Amino acid sequence: MGQHDTNKLKSFEARHTIASVLAPVDVPPDQIGSVRASQLDSIDRLGVILVITNLLNAAVVLVLFSTATKTGLIGLWGSILCMGCALLFLRSIEGQNKPKRSVRSNVARLKYTLISLFFGMLWAALPILVLPGGDMIKAAPKIMPERMIPTAI
């Protein structure tokens, strides 16, 4: 292997490693707005997929824990999740009909952050609602097998 081949290999490794993917990219200040706009437009296009995955996961959870002691709270959780998904669905359909924007404001970024926070808090609240007494480590092995075996069959 010659010197030229070794340099080529090092160059390839430098471009195709996890560190190179995670390394910050210098974006000129005049193009930051268009990059953000592209990122937010991508999230708009994925809105329907996010809604479908949230609803499917929620359906599995509601079926698995339909006999839980706190059925009312889990039903309320599911209802809130469905309403949030409906709003996200309407927003994503509305966003798909709009032309792509070259620049998006910080308000748009804040809206997407709040949407993510809303769904994150909903999914984080689920273990608190489902597991009795809040002792997740002791309760999970007892609850999960009895709920999963009937649904698997």
XYZ file of N, CA and C in Angstrom:
459
model
N 0.853 -1.176 0.000
C 0.000 0.000 0.000
C 0.895 1.234 0.000
N 0.718 2.066 -1.009
C 1.575 3.234 -1.145
C 1.105 4.386 -0.271
N 1.895 5.460 -0.296
C 1.595 6.651 0.506
C 0.279 7.284 0.051
N 0.040 7.275 -1.267
C -1.183 7.867 -1.806
C -2.421 7.110 -1.322
N -2.344 5.769 -1.295
C -3.464 4.952 -0.824
C -3.728 5.167 0.659
N -2.663 5.322 1.436
C -2.811 5.556 2.870
C -3.499 6.889 3.127
N -3.118 7.910 2.384
C -3.756 9.225 2.539
C -5.225 9.168 2.147
N -5.539 8.412 1.094
C -6.926 8.255 0.669
C -7.759 7.591 1.756
N -7.189 6.544 2.380
C -7.891 5.824 3.443
C -8.127 6.734 4.637
N -7.118 7.492 5.034
C -7.269 8.414 6.166
C -8.317 9.476 5.849
N -8.313 9.954 4.611
C -9.288 10.950 4.202
C -10.703 10.367 4.263
N -10.871 9.129 3.799
C -12.173 8.461 3.841
C -12.625 8.275 5.285
N -11.717 7.828 6.151
C -12.060 7.619 7.566
C -12.441 8.925 8.235
N -11.768 9.991 7.882
C -12.067 11.291 8.496
C -13.457 11.780 8.101
N -13.904 11.435 6.891
C -15.211 11.894 6.424
C -16.353 10.988 6.836
N -16.079 9.735 7.143
C -17.142 8.759 7.383
C -17.050 8.131 8.774
N -16.910 8.935 9.771
C -16.930 8.445 11.144
C -18.059 9.147 11.883
N -18.396 8.605 13.030
C -19.460 9.218 13.828
C -19.048 10.610 14.269
N -17.783 10.773 14.605
C -17.307 12.090 15.038
C -17.465 13.128 13.927
N -17.247 12.712 12.678
C -17.391 13.681 11.580
C -18.851 14.035 11.347
N -19.744 13.091 11.614
C -21.171 13.367 11.450
C -21.668 14.294 12.556
N -21.175 14.093 13.765
C -21.621 14.884 14.907
C -20.866 16.196 15.057
N -19.824 16.380 14.280
C -19.042 17.608 14.382
C -19.885 18.795 13.922
N -19.704 19.933 14.561
C -20.466 21.110 14.137
C -20.073 21.534 12.721
N -21.063 22.033 12.012
C -20.842 22.494 10.649
C -20.922 24.008 10.656
N -19.944 24.631 10.055
C -19.951 26.088 9.972
C -20.894 26.522 8.861
N -21.961 27.201 9.256
C -22.928 27.716 8.293
C -22.780 29.229 8.283
N -22.629 29.797 7.104
C -22.526 31.260 7.043
C -23.776 31.913 7.635
N -23.594 32.997 8.349
C -24.723 33.648 9.022
C -25.871 34.022 8.082
N -25.573 34.333 6.840
C -26.644 34.720 5.925
C -27.466 33.525 5.445
N -27.004 32.284 5.707
C -27.734 31.097 5.273
C -28.400 30.339 6.427
N -28.196 30.786 7.641
C -28.771 30.093 8.799
C -30.298 30.053 8.707
N -30.899 31.137 8.283
C -32.362 31.185 8.163
C -32.899 30.163 7.185
N -32.237 30.002 6.058
C -32.720 29.041 5.067
C -32.498 27.605 5.536
N -31.431 27.368 6.281
C -31.197 26.023 6.831
C -32.276 25.690 7.849
N -32.585 26.633 8.730
C -33.658 26.416 9.714
C -34.997 26.191 9.016
N -35.253 26.949 7.973
C -36.506 26.783 7.238
C -36.596 25.388 6.637
N -35.504 24.886 6.103
C -35.497 23.524 5.544
C -35.739 22.485 6.626
N -35.122 22.684 7.794
C -35.321 21.746 8.901
C -36.785 21.727 9.341
N -37.387 22.884 9.499
C -38.777 22.954 9.953
C -39.739 22.450 8.882
N -39.419 22.673 7.613
C -40.252 22.116 6.542
C -40.196 20.589 6.549
N -39.047 20.034 6.876
C -38.927 18.572 6.978
C -39.807 18.044 8.101
N -39.844 18.762 9.208
C -40.701 18.346 10.324
C -42.166 18.446 9.915
N -42.516 19.473 9.152
C -43.893 19.596 8.654
C -44.279 18.388 7.807
N -43.366 17.959 6.940
C -43.660 16.812 6.082
C -43.777 15.519 6.872
N -43.100 15.418 8.014
C -43.166 14.213 8.839
C -44.316 14.239 9.843
N -45.085 15.303 9.873
C -46.159 15.446 10.852
C -47.157 14.311 10.839
N -47.581 13.879 9.667
C -48.570 12.805 9.557
C -47.991 11.497 10.098
N -46.727 11.231 9.801
C -46.080 10.017 10.311
C -45.974 10.073 11.827
N -45.654 11.239 12.372
C -45.586 11.387 13.832
C -46.944 11.130 14.477
N -47.993 11.620 13.846
C -49.350 11.406 14.370
C -49.694 9.919 14.362
N -49.428 9.252 13.249
C -49.760 7.829 13.140
C -48.994 7.005 14.169
N -47.701 7.265 14.332
C -46.928 6.490 15.308
C -47.387 6.757 16.732
N -47.707 8.001 17.047
C -48.222 8.298 18.390
C -49.531 7.573 18.646
N -50.428 7.590 17.652
C -51.729 6.937 17.843
C -51.594 5.416 17.947
N -50.724 4.825 17.145
C -50.520 3.374 17.242
C -49.922 2.980 18.590
N -48.929 3.729 19.040
C -48.339 3.444 20.355
C -49.357 3.635 21.474
N -50.165 4.669 21.370
C -51.190 4.913 22.387
C -52.227 3.792 22.382
N -52.595 3.295 21.203
C -53.562 2.197 21.131
C -53.010 0.947 21.806
N -51.742 0.654 21.581
C -51.123 -0.508 22.236
C -51.136 -0.324 23.745
N -50.781 0.857 24.201
C -50.760 1.121 25.646
C -52.159 0.988 26.235
N -53.152 1.553 25.561
C -54.509 1.495 26.093
C -55.039 0.068 26.129
N -54.676 -0.750 25.158
C -55.104 -2.152 25.171
C -54.387 -2.909 26.288
N -53.083 -2.684 26.422
C -52.322 -3.412 27.443
C -52.775 -3.068 28.856
N -53.112 -1.819 29.074
C -53.443 -1.383 30.429
C -54.927 -1.084 30.599
N -55.780 -1.720 29.807
C -57.214 -1.466 29.909
C -57.806 -1.997 31.209
N -57.140 -2.939 31.854
C -57.652 -3.474 33.119
C -56.924 -2.901 34.324
N -56.151 -1.854 34.121
C -55.410 -1.250 35.226
C -56.380 -0.597 36.210
N -55.890 -0.358 37.401
C -56.738 0.217 38.435
C -57.093 1.666 38.144
N -56.235 2.355 37.430
C -56.470 3.771 37.143
C -56.947 3.950 35.707
N -57.971 3.202 35.305
C -58.447 3.206 33.928
C -58.925 4.599 33.515
N -59.552 5.321 34.430
C -60.038 6.658 34.095
C -58.913 7.605 33.738
N -57.830 7.551 34.502
C -56.696 8.427 34.216
C -56.015 8.043 32.909
N -55.933 6.752 32.621
C -55.313 6.320 31.369
C -56.204 6.713 30.194
N -57.513 6.632 30.373
C -58.439 7.088 29.332
C -58.308 8.581 29.086
N -58.163 9.347 30.163
C -57.960 10.787 30.036
C -56.650 11.066 29.305
N -55.606 10.317 29.672
C -54.307 10.455 29.003
C -54.455 10.185 27.501
N -55.160 9.109 27.152
C -55.370 8.765 25.749
C -56.167 9.828 25.017
N -57.156 10.395 25.683
C -57.967 11.450 25.062
C -57.137 12.700 24.792
N -56.320 13.078 25.756
C -55.462 14.254 25.570
C -54.475 14.006 24.437
N -53.920 12.789 24.382
C -52.991 12.455 23.310
C -53.682 12.506 21.953
N -54.895 11.990 21.879
C -55.642 12.022 20.609
C -55.945 13.452 20.177
N -56.299 14.317 21.121
C -56.552 15.715 20.775
C -55.277 16.387 20.285
N -54.167 16.121 20.960
C -52.887 16.676 20.510
C -52.513 16.179 19.126
N -52.762 14.894 18.872
C -52.478 14.332 17.549
C -53.376 14.958 16.485
N -54.634 15.203 16.821
C -55.547 15.836 15.866
C -55.065 17.242 15.516
N -54.638 17.990 16.517
C -54.128 19.339 16.254
C -52.851 19.293 15.425
N -51.954 18.354 15.743
C -50.716 18.214 14.969
C -51.020 17.791 13.537
N -52.000 16.917 13.366
C -52.397 16.479 12.027
C -52.916 17.656 11.208
N -53.808 18.453 11.801
C -54.342 19.617 11.091
C -53.238 20.611 10.747
N -52.323 20.803 11.681
C -51.205 21.715 11.444
C -50.315 21.209 10.315
N -50.050 19.905 10.285
C -49.164 19.379 9.249
C -49.838 19.407 7.878
N -51.151 19.143 7.820
C -51.876 19.232 6.547
C -51.887 20.676 6.057
N -52.093 21.596 6.969
C -52.090 23.016 6.614
C -50.703 23.437 6.124
N -49.655 22.921 6.776
C -48.291 23.267 6.390
C -47.884 22.691 5.048
N -48.473 21.561 4.659
C -48.126 20.962 3.375
C -48.702 21.750 2.208
N -49.789 22.463 2.444
C -50.406 23.239 1.373
C -49.738 24.596 1.164
N -48.933 25.017 2.122
C -48.253 26.301 2.005
C -46.969 26.136 1.198
N -46.593 27.157 0.457
C -45.319 27.065 -0.266
C -44.147 27.078 0.716
N -43.040 26.488 0.305
C -41.864 26.469 1.170
C -41.361 27.886 1.388
N -40.972 28.137 2.610
C -40.464 29.464 2.940
C -38.948 29.425 2.966
N -38.343 30.514 2.582
C -36.883 30.550 2.567
C -36.309 30.864 3.944
N -37.108 31.480 4.811
C -36.653 31.824 6.162
C -37.803 31.573 7.122
N -37.489 31.016 8.289
C -38.497 30.811 9.337
C -38.041 31.574 10.576
N -38.997 32.061 11.325
C -38.682 32.878 12.490
C -38.377 32.013 13.707
N -37.899 32.666 14.743
C -37.669 31.974 16.007
C -38.980 31.551 16.657
N -40.077 32.241 16.314
C -41.392 31.862 16.836
C -41.772 30.480 16.320
N -41.467 30.188 15.061
C -41.750 28.859 14.500
C -40.942 27.795 15.231
N -39.694 28.098 15.506
C -38.867 27.155 16.275
C -39.442 26.928 17.661
N -39.913 27.968 18.287
C -40.511 27.853 19.610
C -41.774 26.998 19.559
N -42.592 27.161 18.519
C -43.816 26.357 18.391
C -43.481 24.873 18.294
N -42.492 24.535 17.482
C -42.113 23.128 17.346
C -41.518 22.590 18.643
N -40.798 23.424 19.357
C -40.250 23.009 20.648
C -41.371 22.736 21.639
N -42.391 23.586 21.656
C -43.518 23.392 22.571
C -44.333 22.152 22.208
N -44.485 21.872 20.917
C -45.187 20.656 20.495
C -44.422 19.429 20.982
N -43.113 19.435 20.811
C -42.286 18.312 21.274
C -42.355 18.175 22.788
N -42.334 19.284 23.490
C -42.434 19.259 24.945
C -43.772 18.681 25.389
N -44.850 19.057 24.715
C -46.182 18.554 25.038
C -46.242 17.033 24.920
N -45.806 16.502 23.769
C -45.855 15.053 23.576
C -44.871 14.339 24.496
N -43.720 14.924 24.730
C -42.756 14.324 25.650
C -43.303 14.233 27.069
N -43.978 15.278 27.517
C -44.556 15.259 28.866
C -45.699 14.250 28.961
N -46.486 14.130 27.896
C -47.565 13.141 27.907
C -47.014 11.726 28.043
N -45.996 11.408 27.243
C -45.429 10.060 27.307
C -44.666 9.839 28.608
N -44.107 10.889 29.181
C -43.414 10.750 30.461
C -44.392 10.544 31.609
N -45.611 11.045 31.466
C -46.614 10.883 32.518
C -47.212 9.485 32.544
N -47.094 8.758 31.449
C -47.716 7.438 31.362
C -47.252 6.464 32.446
N -45.948 6.294 32.679
C -45.552 5.351 33.739
C -46.076 5.736 35.120
N -46.207 7.017 35.368
C -46.733 7.469 36.656
C -48.198 7.068 36.792
N -48.945 7.142 35.687
C -50.359 6.782 35.718
C -50.573 5.275 35.796
N -49.719 4.518 35.146
C -49.939 3.086 34.991
C -49.440 2.284 36.191
N -48.284 2.613 36.681
C -47.687 1.787 37.729
C -48.184 2.216 39.107
N -48.680 1.280 39.882
C -49.265 1.612 41.183
C -48.216 2.070 42.185
N -48.525 3.096 42.894
C -47.676 3.558 43.974
C -46.398 4.226 43.522
N -46.172 4.341 42.250
C -44.985 5.000 41.755
C -43.716 4.181 41.863
N -43.791 2.948 42.380
C -42.597 2.117 42.497
C -42.448 1.302 41.220
N -41.832 1.891 40.225
C -41.764 1.292 38.903
C -40.914 0.029 38.875
N -39.867 -0.001 39.639
C -38.954 -1.148 39.581
C -39.622 -2.408 40.115
N -40.378 -2.285 41.184
C -41.041 -3.458 41.749
C -42.320 -3.827 40.997
N -43.026 -2.842 40.480
C -44.325 -3.102 39.879
C -44.244 -3.576 38.427
N -43.267 -3.131 37.671
C -43.199 -3.464 36.243
C -43.120 -4.961 35.967
N -42.285 -5.731 36.656
C -42.252 -7.171 36.359
C -43.566 -7.873 36.673
N -44.336 -7.365 37.621
C -45.609 -7.991 37.974
C -46.699 -7.649 36.963
N -46.720 -6.413 36.493
C -47.795 -5.947 35.631
C -47.585 -6.372 34.176
N -46.407 -6.179 33.654
C -46.173 -6.355 32.223
C -46.477 -7.767 31.712
N -45.988 -8.843 32.335
C -46.264 -10.173 31.756
C -47.739 -10.513 31.701
N -48.492 -10.176 32.739
C -49.908 -10.545 32.739
C -50.700 -9.762 31.704
N -50.217 -8.598 31.301
C -50.921 -7.803 30.302
C -50.453 -8.142 28.890
N -49.221 -8.562 28.733
C -48.674 -8.783 27.395
C -48.998 -10.179 26.855
N -49.080 -11.187 27.705
C -49.298 -12.547 27.219
C -50.656 -12.675 26.530
N -51.762 -12.183 27.094
C -53.049 -12.323 26.380
C -53.083 -11.578 25.044
N -52.410 -10.436 24.962
C -52.434 -9.686 23.709
C -51.536 -10.313 22.672
N -50.512 -11.050 23.094
C -49.613 -11.699 22.140
C -50.265 -12.915 21.505
N -51.211 -13.518 22.211
C -51.872 -14.732 21.704
C -52.989 -14.311 20.836
